[in-house]
Coordinates of C-alpha atoms in Angstrom, one line a residue:
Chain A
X478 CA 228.7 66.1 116.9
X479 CA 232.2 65.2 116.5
X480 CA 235.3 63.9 118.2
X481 CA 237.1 66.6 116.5
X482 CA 234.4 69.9 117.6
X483 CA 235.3 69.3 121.8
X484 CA 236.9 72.3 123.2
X485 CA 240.2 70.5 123.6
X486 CA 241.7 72.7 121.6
X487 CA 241.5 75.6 124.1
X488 CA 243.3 73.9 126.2
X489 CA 247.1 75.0 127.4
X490 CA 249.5 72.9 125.2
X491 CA 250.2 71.2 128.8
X492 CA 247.3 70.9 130.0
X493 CA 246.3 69.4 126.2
X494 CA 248.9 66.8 126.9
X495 CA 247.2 66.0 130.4
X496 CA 244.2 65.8 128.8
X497 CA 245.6 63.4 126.1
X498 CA 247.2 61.4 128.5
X499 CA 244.1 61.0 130.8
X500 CA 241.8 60.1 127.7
X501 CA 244.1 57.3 127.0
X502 CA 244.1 55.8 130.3
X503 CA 240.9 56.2 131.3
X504 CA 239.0 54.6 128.4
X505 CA 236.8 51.5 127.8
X506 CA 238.4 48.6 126.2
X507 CA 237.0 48.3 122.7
X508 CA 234.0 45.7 122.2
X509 CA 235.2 42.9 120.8
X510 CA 233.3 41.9 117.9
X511 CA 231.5 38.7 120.1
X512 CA 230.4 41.7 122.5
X513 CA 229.1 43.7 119.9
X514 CA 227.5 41.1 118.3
X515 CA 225.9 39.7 121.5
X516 CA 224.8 43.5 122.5
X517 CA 223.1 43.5 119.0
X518 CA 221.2 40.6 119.3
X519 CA 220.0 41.4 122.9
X520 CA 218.9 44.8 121.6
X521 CA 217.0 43.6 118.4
X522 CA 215.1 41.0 121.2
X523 CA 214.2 43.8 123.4
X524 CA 213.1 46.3 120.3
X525 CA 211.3 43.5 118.9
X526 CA 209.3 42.5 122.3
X527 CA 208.7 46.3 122.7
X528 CA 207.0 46.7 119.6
X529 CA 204.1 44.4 120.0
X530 CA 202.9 45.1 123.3
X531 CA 203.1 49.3 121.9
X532 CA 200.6 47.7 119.5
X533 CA 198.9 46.1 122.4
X534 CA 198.5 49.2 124.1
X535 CA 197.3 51.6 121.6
X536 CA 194.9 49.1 121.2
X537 CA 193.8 48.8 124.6
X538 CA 193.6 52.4 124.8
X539 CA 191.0 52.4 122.0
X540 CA 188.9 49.9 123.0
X541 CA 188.6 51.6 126.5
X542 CA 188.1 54.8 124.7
X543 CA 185.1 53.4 122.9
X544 CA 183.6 51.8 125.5
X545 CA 183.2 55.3 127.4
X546 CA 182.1 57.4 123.9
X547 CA 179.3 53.9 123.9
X548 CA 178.6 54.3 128.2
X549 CA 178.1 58.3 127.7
X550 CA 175.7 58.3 124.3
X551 CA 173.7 54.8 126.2
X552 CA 173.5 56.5 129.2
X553 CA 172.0 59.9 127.2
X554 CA 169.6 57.7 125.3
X555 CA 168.5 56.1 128.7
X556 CA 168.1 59.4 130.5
X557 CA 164.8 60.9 131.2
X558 CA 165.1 64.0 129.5
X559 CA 166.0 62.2 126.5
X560 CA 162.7 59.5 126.4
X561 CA 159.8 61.0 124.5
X562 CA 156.0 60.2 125.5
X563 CA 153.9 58.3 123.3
X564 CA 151.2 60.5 121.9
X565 CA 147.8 58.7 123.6
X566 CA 145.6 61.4 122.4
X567 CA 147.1 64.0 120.1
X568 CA 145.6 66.4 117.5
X569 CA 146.5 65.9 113.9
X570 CA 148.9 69.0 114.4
X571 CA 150.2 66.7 117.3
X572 CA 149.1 68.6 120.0
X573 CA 148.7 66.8 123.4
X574 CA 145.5 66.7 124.8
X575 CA 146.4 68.6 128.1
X576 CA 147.3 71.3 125.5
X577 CA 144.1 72.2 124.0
X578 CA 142.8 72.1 128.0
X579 CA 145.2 74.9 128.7
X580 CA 144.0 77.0 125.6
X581 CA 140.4 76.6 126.1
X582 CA 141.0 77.7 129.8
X583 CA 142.7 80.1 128.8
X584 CA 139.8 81.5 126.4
X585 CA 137.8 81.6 129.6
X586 CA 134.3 79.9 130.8
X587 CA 131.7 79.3 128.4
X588 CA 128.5 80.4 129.3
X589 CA 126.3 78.1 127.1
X590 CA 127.0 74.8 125.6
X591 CA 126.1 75.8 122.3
X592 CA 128.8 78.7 122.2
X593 CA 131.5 76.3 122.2
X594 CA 129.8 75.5 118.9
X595 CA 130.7 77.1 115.4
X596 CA 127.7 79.4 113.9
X597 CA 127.0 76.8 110.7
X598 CA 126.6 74.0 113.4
X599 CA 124.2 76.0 115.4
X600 CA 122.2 77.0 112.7
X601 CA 122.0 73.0 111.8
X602 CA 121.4 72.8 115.2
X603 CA 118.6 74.9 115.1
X604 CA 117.1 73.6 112.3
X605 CA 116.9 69.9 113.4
X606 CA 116.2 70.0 117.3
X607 CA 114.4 73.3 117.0
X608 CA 116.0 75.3 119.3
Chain B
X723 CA 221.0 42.9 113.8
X724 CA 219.8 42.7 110.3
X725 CA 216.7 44.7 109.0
X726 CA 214.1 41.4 109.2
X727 CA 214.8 40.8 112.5
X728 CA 212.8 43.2 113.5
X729 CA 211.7 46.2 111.0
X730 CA 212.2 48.7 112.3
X731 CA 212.4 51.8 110.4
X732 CA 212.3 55.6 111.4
X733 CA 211.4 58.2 109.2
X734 CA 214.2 60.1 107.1
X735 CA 213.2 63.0 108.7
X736 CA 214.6 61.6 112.0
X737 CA 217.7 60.6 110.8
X738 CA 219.8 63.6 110.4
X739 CA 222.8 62.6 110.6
X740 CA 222.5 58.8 110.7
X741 CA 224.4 56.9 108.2
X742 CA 225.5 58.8 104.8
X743 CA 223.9 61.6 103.2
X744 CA 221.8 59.8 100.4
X745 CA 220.9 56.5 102.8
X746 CA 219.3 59.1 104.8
X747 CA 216.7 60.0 101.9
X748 CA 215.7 56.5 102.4
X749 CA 214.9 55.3 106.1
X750 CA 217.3 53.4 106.7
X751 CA 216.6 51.1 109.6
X752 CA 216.9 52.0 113.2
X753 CA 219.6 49.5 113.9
X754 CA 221.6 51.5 111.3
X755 CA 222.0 54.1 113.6
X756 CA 222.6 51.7 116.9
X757 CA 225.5 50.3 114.6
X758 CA 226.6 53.8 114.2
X759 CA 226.8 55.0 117.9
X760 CA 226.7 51.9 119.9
X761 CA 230.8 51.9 120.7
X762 CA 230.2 55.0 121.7
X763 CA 227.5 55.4 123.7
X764 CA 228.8 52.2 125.3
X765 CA 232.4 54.6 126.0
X766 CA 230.8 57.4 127.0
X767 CA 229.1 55.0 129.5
X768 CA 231.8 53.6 130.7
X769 CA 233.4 56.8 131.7
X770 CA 230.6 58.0 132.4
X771 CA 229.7 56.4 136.0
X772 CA 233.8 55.4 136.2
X773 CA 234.7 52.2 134.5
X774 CA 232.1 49.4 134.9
X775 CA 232.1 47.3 131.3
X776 CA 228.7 45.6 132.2
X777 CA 226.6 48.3 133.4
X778 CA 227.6 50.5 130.6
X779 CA 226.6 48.1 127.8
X780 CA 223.3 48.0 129.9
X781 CA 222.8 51.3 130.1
X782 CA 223.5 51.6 126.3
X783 CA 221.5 49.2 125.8
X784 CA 218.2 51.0 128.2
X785 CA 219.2 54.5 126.3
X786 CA 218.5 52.5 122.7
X787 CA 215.8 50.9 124.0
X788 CA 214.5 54.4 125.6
X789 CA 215.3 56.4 122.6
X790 CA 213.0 54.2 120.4
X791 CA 209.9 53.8 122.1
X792 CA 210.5 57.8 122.0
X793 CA 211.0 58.2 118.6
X794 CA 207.4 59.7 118.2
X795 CA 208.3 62.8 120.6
X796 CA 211.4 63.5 118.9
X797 CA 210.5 67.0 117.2
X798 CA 213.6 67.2 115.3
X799 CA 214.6 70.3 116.9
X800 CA 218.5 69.0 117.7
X801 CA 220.3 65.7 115.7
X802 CA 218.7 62.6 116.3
X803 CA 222.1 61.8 117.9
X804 CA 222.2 64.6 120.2
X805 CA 219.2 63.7 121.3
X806 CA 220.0 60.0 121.5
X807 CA 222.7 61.0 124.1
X808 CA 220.8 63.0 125.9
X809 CA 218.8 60.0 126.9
X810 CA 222.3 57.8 127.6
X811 CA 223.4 60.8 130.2
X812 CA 219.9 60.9 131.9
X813 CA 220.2 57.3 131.9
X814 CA 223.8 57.4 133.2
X815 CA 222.3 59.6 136.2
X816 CA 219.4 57.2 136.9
X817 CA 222.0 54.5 137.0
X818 CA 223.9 56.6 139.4
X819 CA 221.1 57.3 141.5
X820 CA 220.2 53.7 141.7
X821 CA 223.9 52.4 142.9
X822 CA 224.2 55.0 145.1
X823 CA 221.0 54.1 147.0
X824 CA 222.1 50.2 147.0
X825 CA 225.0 51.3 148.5
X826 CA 223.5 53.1 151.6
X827 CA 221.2 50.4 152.1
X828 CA 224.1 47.8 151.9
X829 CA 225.9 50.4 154.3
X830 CA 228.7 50.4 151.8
X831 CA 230.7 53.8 151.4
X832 CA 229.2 55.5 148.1
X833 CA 231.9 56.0 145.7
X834 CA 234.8 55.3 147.7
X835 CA 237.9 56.1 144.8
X836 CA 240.5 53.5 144.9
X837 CA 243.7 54.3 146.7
X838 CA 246.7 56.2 144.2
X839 CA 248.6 54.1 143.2
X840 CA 252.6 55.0 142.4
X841 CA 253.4 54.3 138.8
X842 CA 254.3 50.7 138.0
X843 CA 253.4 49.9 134.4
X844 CA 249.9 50.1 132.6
X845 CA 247.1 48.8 134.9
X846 CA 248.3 50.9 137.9
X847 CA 248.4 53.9 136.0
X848 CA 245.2 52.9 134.7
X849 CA 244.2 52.5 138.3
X850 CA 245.3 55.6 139.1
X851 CA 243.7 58.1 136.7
X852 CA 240.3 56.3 137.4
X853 CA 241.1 57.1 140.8
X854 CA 241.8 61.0 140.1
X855 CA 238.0 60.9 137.7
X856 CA 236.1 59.2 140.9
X857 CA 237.1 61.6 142.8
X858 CA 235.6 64.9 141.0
X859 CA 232.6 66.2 141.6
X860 CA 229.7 64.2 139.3
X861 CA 229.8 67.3 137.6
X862 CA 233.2 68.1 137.1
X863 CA 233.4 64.5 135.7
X864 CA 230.7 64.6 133.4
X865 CA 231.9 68.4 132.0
X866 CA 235.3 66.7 131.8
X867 CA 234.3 63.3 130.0
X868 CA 232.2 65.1 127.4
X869 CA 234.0 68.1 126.4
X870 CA 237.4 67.1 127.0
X871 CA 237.7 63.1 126.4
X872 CA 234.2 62.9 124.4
X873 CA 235.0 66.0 122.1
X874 CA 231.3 67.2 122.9
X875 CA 231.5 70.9 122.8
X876 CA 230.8 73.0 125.9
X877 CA 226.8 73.8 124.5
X878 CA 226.5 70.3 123.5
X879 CA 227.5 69.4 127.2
X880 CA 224.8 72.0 129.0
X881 CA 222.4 70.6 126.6
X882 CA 223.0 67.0 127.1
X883 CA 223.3 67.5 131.0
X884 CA 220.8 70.1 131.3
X885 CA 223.2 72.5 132.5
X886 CA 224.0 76.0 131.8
X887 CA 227.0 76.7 129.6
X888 CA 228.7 78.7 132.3
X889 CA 228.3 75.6 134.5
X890 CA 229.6 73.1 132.4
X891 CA 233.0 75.8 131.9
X892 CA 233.4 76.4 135.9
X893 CA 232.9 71.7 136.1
X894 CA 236.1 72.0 133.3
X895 CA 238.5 74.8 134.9
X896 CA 237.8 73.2 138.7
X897 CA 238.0 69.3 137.0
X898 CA 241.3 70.1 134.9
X899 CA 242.8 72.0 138.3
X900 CA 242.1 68.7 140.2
X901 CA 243.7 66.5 138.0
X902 CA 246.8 68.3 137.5
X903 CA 247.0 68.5 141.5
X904 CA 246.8 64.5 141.6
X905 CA 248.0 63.5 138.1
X906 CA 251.3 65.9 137.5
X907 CA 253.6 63.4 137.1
X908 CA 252.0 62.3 133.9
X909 CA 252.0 66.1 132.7
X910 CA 255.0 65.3 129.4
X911 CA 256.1 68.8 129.8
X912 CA 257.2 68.5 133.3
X913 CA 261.1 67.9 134.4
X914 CA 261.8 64.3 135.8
X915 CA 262.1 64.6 139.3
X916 CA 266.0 64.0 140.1

């Protein structure tokens, strides 16, 4: 991007000299080198104070991110569906107790008490109380 | 500004067209290129909003500042520079914006171009061509100042301002028409009146 690549060229020759003439006049007096040194310095100040608190913010902005990933996984630990019961009374399979209740009900009632019983145990049975 | 006082570097990638060819292979510092375009971007400032020394270095100075913090969302899709004055026009236009709402709260008259003068040595005719620019349109004046007096081309200036092409050549013809009403006299190729 150029001084030299405007469309001046295109220009009539007098309208090119208007053009010439009103560039001249209407221009900004150069910056004298005290300017351009004081516009430096203010610059470098205000890049340099930017830079920090850009650090200060990406930080910030992690910290508050990890602080919700920690809320949201605390908050699933805490929930209900995530607590587990302590097995009181499990089978070595770790079946609950209430478990084998719903499997002998549904193997339906048993008519004697020494049904529930497997056949080597009734015939010890037999043999020691006689029956 | 010297490279310690703050250390700030940009990537090569970003610098096309910042400082010479084989400094660019070695990101040079950012200040390199605010040493590179700062008389300019505080010019095209000035003539920008019509002549105000102070407020242009400070908008130059916001546009640097602006340009910087956004150096991360440059994609590298236009020069670093076009983009970098880009940022100065928008922020020429927020400027604008901003005096021309203190001046209807102050109940001043907004833009109110000074009075032609008749030619009388330098600073009237000075006087008098910023009063021919303050009265275009904004948008004659800012086709005008960056084509014709900035040497932007015409799809530099629709990019820069945001306009189409086509706008940005109907802003020249109608700016250039208005000025040769109001400025003739300083047209070389005209006859001296008698």
């Amino acid at each position: 991007m150029s001084h030299e690549r405007g469309d001046r060229t295109q220009l009539a020759t007098h309208e090119g000299a208007l053009v010439e003439r009103v560039a001249e006049l209407y221009a900004a007096p150069p910056l004298s080198p005290t300017r351009r040194v004081r516009f430096d310095a203010r610059l470098a100040e205000r890049l340099g104070a930017s830079a920090p608190r850009r650090r200060l913010v990406v930080a910030a902005s992690l910290a508050a991110a990890a602080s919700v990933l920690v809320a949201v996984f605390g908050l699933r630990a805490l929930s209900p569906r995530g607590v587990v019961p302590p097995p009181t009374e499990s089978t070595p399979l770790g079946v609950a107790v209430q478990d084998d209740d719903a499997i002998l009900a549904m193997m339906g009632p048993i008519a004697d008490a020494n049904d529930a019983l497997p056949e080597d145990y009734r015939a010890i049975s037999a043999l020691v109380i006689g029956e | 500004m010297t490279p310690a006082s703050h250390g700030i570097e940009i990537e090569a990638s970003l610098l096309d067209g910042v400082g010479n060819a084989g400094a660019a292979r070695t990101q040079p510092p950012f200040d390199v290129f605010v040493a590179e375009h700062r008389d300019r971007a505080v010019s095209l400032a000035w003539r920008l909003i019509g002549g105000d020394g102070a407020a242009a270095e400070d908008i130059a100075q916001e546009a640097f500042l602006r340009a910087y913090r956004s150096l991360h969302r440059f994609r590298g899709e236009a020069k670093l520079s076009t983009w970098f004055y880009r940022i100065l026009v928008n922020e020429v236009k927020r400027y604008q914006r901003w005096r021309w709402v203190r001046q209807r709260r102050a109940g001043e008259s907004v833009e109110e171009p000074p009075d032609p003068r008749p030619i009388a040595g330098d600073p009237a005719l000075r006087q008098r061509v910023a009063g021919a620019m303050a009265r275009l349109s904004h948008g004659q004046r800012e086709a005008f100042v960056l084509v014709h007096l900035e040497g932007f081309s015409v799809q530099e200036a629709a990019h820069l301002t945001g306009r189409a092409d086509g706008t940005i050549k109907s802003h020249l013809h109608r700016a250039l028409r208005r000025l040769r009403e109001q400025l003739a006299d300083l047209d070389p190729s005209r006859e001296p009146a008698p």
